[in-house]
mmCIF file of C-alpha atoms in Angstrom:
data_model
loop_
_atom_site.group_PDB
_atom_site.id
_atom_site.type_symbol
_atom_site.label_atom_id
_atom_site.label_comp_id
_atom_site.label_asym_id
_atom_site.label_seq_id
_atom_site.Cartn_x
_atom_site.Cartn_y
_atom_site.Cartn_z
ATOM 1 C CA UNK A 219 0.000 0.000 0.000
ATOM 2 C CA UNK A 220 2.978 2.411 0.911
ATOM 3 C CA UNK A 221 4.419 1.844 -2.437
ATOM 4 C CA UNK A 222 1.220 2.362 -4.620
ATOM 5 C CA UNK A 223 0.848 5.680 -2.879
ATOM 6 C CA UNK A 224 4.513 6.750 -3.249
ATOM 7 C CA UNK A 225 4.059 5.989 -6.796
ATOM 8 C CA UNK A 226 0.376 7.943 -6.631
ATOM 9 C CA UNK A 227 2.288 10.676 -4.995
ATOM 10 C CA UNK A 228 5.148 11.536 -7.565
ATOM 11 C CA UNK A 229 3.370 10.569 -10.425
ATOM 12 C CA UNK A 230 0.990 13.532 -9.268
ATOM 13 C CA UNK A 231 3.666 15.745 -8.310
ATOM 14 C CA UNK A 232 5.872 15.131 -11.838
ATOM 15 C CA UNK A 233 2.777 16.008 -13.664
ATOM 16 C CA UNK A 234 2.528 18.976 -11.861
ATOM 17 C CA UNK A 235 5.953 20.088 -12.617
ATOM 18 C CA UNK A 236 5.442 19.242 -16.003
ATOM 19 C CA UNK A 237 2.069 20.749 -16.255
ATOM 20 C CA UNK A 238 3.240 24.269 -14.035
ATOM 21 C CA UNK A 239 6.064 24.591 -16.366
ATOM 22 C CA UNK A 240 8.801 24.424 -13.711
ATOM 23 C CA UNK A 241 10.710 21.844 -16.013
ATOM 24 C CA UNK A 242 11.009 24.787 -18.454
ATOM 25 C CA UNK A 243 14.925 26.242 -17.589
ATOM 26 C CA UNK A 244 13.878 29.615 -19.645
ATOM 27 C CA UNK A 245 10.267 29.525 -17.358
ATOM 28 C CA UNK A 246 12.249 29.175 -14.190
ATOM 29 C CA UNK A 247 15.223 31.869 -14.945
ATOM 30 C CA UNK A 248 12.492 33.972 -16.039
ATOM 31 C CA UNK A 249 10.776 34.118 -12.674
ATOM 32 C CA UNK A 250 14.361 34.621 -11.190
ATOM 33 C CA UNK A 251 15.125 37.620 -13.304
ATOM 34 C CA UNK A 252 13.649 40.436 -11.428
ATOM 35 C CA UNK A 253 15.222 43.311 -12.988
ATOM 36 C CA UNK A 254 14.591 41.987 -17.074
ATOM 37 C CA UNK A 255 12.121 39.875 -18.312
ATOM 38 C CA UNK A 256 10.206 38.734 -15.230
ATOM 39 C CA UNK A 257 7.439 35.726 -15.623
ATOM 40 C CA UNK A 258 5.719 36.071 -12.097
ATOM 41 C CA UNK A 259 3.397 32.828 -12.971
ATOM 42 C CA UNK A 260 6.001 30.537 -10.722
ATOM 43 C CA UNK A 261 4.671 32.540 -7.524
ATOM 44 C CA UNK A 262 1.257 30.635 -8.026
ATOM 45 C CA UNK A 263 3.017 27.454 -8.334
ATOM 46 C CA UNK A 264 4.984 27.888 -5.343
ATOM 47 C CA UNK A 265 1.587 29.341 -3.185
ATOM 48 C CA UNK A 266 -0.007 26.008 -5.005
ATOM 49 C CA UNK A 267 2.402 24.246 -2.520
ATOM 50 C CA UNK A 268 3.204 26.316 0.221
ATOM 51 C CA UNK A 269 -0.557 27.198 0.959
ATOM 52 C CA UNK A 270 -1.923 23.408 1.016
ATOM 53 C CA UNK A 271 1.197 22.288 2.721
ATOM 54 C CA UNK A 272 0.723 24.959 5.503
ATOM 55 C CA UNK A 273 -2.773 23.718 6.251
ATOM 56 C CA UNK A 274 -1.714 20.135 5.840
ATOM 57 C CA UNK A 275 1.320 20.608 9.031
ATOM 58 C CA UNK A 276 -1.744 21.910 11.404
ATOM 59 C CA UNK A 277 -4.115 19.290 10.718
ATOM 60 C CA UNK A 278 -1.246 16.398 11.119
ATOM 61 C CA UNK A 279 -1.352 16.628 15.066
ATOM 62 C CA UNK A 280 -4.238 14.591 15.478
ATOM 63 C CA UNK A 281 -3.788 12.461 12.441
ATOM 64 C CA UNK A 282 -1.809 9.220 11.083
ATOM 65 C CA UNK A 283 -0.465 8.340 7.598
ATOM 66 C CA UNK A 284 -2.723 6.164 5.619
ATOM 67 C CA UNK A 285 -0.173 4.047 4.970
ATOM 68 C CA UNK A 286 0.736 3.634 8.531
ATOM 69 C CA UNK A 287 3.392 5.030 10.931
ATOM 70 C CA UNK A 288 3.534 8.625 12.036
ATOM 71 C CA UNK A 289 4.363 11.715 10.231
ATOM 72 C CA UNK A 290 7.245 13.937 10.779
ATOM 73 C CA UNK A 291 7.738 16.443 13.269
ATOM 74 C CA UNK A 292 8.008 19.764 11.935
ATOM 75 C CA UNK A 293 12.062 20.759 12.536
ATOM 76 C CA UNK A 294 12.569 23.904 13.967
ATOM 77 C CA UNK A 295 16.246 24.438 12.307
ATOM 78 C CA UNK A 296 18.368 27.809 13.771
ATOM 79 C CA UNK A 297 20.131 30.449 11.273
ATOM 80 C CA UNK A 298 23.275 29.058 11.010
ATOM 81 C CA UNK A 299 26.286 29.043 8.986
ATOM 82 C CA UNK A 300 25.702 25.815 6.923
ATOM 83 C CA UNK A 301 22.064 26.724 5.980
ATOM 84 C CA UNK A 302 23.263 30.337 4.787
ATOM 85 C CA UNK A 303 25.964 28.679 2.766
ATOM 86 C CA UNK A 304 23.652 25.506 1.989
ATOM 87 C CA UNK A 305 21.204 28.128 0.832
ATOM 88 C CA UNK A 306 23.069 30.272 -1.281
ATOM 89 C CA UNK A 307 24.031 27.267 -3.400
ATOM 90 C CA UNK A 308 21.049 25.995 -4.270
ATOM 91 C CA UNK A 309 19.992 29.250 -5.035
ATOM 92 C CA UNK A 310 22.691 29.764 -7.684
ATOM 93 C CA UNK A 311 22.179 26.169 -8.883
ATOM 94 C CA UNK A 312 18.780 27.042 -9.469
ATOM 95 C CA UNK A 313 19.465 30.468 -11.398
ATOM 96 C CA UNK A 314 21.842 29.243 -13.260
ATOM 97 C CA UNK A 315 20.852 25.890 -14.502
ATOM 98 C CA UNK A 316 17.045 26.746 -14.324
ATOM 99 C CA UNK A 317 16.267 23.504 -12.369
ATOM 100 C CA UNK A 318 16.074 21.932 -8.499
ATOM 101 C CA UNK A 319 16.596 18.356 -7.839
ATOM 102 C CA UNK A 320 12.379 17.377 -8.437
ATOM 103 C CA UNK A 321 12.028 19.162 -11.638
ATOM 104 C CA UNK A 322 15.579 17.916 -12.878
ATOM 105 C CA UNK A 323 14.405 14.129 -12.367
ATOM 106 C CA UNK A 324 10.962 15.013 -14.141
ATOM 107 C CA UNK A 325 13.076 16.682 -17.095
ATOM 108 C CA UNK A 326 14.727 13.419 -17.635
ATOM 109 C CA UNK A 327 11.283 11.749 -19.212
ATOM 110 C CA UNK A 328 11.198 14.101 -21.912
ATOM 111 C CA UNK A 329 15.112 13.694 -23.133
ATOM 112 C CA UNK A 330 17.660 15.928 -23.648
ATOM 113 C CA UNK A 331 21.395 15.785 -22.020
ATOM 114 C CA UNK A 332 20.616 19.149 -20.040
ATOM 115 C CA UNK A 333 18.944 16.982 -17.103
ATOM 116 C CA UNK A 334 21.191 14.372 -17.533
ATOM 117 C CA UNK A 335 24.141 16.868 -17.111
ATOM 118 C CA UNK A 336 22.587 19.129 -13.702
ATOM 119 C CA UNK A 337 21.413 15.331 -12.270
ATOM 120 C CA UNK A 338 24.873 14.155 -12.551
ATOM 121 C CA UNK A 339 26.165 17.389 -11.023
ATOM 122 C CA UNK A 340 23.727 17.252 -8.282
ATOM 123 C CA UNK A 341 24.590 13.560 -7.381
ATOM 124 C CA UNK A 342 27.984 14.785 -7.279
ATOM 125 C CA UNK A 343 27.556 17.899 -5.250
ATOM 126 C CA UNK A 344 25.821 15.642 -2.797
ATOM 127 C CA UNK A 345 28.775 13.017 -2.865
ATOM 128 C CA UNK A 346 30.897 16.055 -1.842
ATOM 129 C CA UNK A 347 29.026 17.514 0.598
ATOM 130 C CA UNK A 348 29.822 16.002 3.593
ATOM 131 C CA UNK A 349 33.703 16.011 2.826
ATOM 132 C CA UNK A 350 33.360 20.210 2.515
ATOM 133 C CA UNK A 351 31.276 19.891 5.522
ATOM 134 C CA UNK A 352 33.742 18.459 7.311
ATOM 135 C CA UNK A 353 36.438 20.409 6.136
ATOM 136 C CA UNK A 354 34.576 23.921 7.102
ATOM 137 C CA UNK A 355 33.866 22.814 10.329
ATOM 138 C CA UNK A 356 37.977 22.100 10.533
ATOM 139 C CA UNK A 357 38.298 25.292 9.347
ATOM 140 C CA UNK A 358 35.783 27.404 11.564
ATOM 141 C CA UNK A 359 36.969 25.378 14.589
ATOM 142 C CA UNK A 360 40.730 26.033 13.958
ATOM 143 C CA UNK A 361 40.471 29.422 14.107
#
């Protein structure tokens, strides 16, 4: 049962990445580029999520997954060094490649080696992560 609805689940959300246009790089850069050529039609995609997803994390108190278990807590992360730096990087990913990791994978049903090239960079960047982690920490602590 916890399979069929995973596979409910990101079927619906692929389409909807597909169908919102957020697979398009020129659609996504376009919404970035404030000071040109803006496309503001991303903001209702993102309030599409957000909003639903905001009502969704009150209601989950009092109930359980269909599927069984329990859902997540809701994180309450501090400001911190690694989620400025974290941040900043996916942001420039995301301007300058026109993608994000859920969008990438859906861009890889339709061909093209642009996908193919940002997943493989992703996969990387996450290979390395923990290693410049690491390393920063060294760093930060040293001092």
């Amino acid at each position: 049962m916890r399979n069929l609805i995973s596979l409910l689940s990101g079927s619906l959300f692929g389409a909807g990445l597909l169908i919102s246009g957020m697979t398009d790089t020129t659609k996504v850069q376009g919404w970035l580029d404030i000071f040109g050529n803006w496309d503001p039609t991303l903001a209702f995609v993102m309030g599409g999520a957000i909003v639903p997803m905001m009502i969704a994390w009150r209601l989950v108190p009092d109930r359980k997954p269909l599927s069984g278990g329990n859902f997540p807590t809701m994180v309450q992360h501090e400001l911190d060094r690694r989620l400025v730096i974290g941040s900043v990087m996916f942001g420039m990913g995301w301007g300058l490649a026109g993608l994000c990791p859920g969008p990438a994978i859906a861009s890889l049903t339709y061909g093209g080696t642009g996908g193919v090239v940002f997943l493989v960079s992703m996969l990387a960047g996450m290979y390395a992560a923990p290693a410049v982690s690491a390393k920063l920490d060294r760093t930060v602590n040293a001092t």
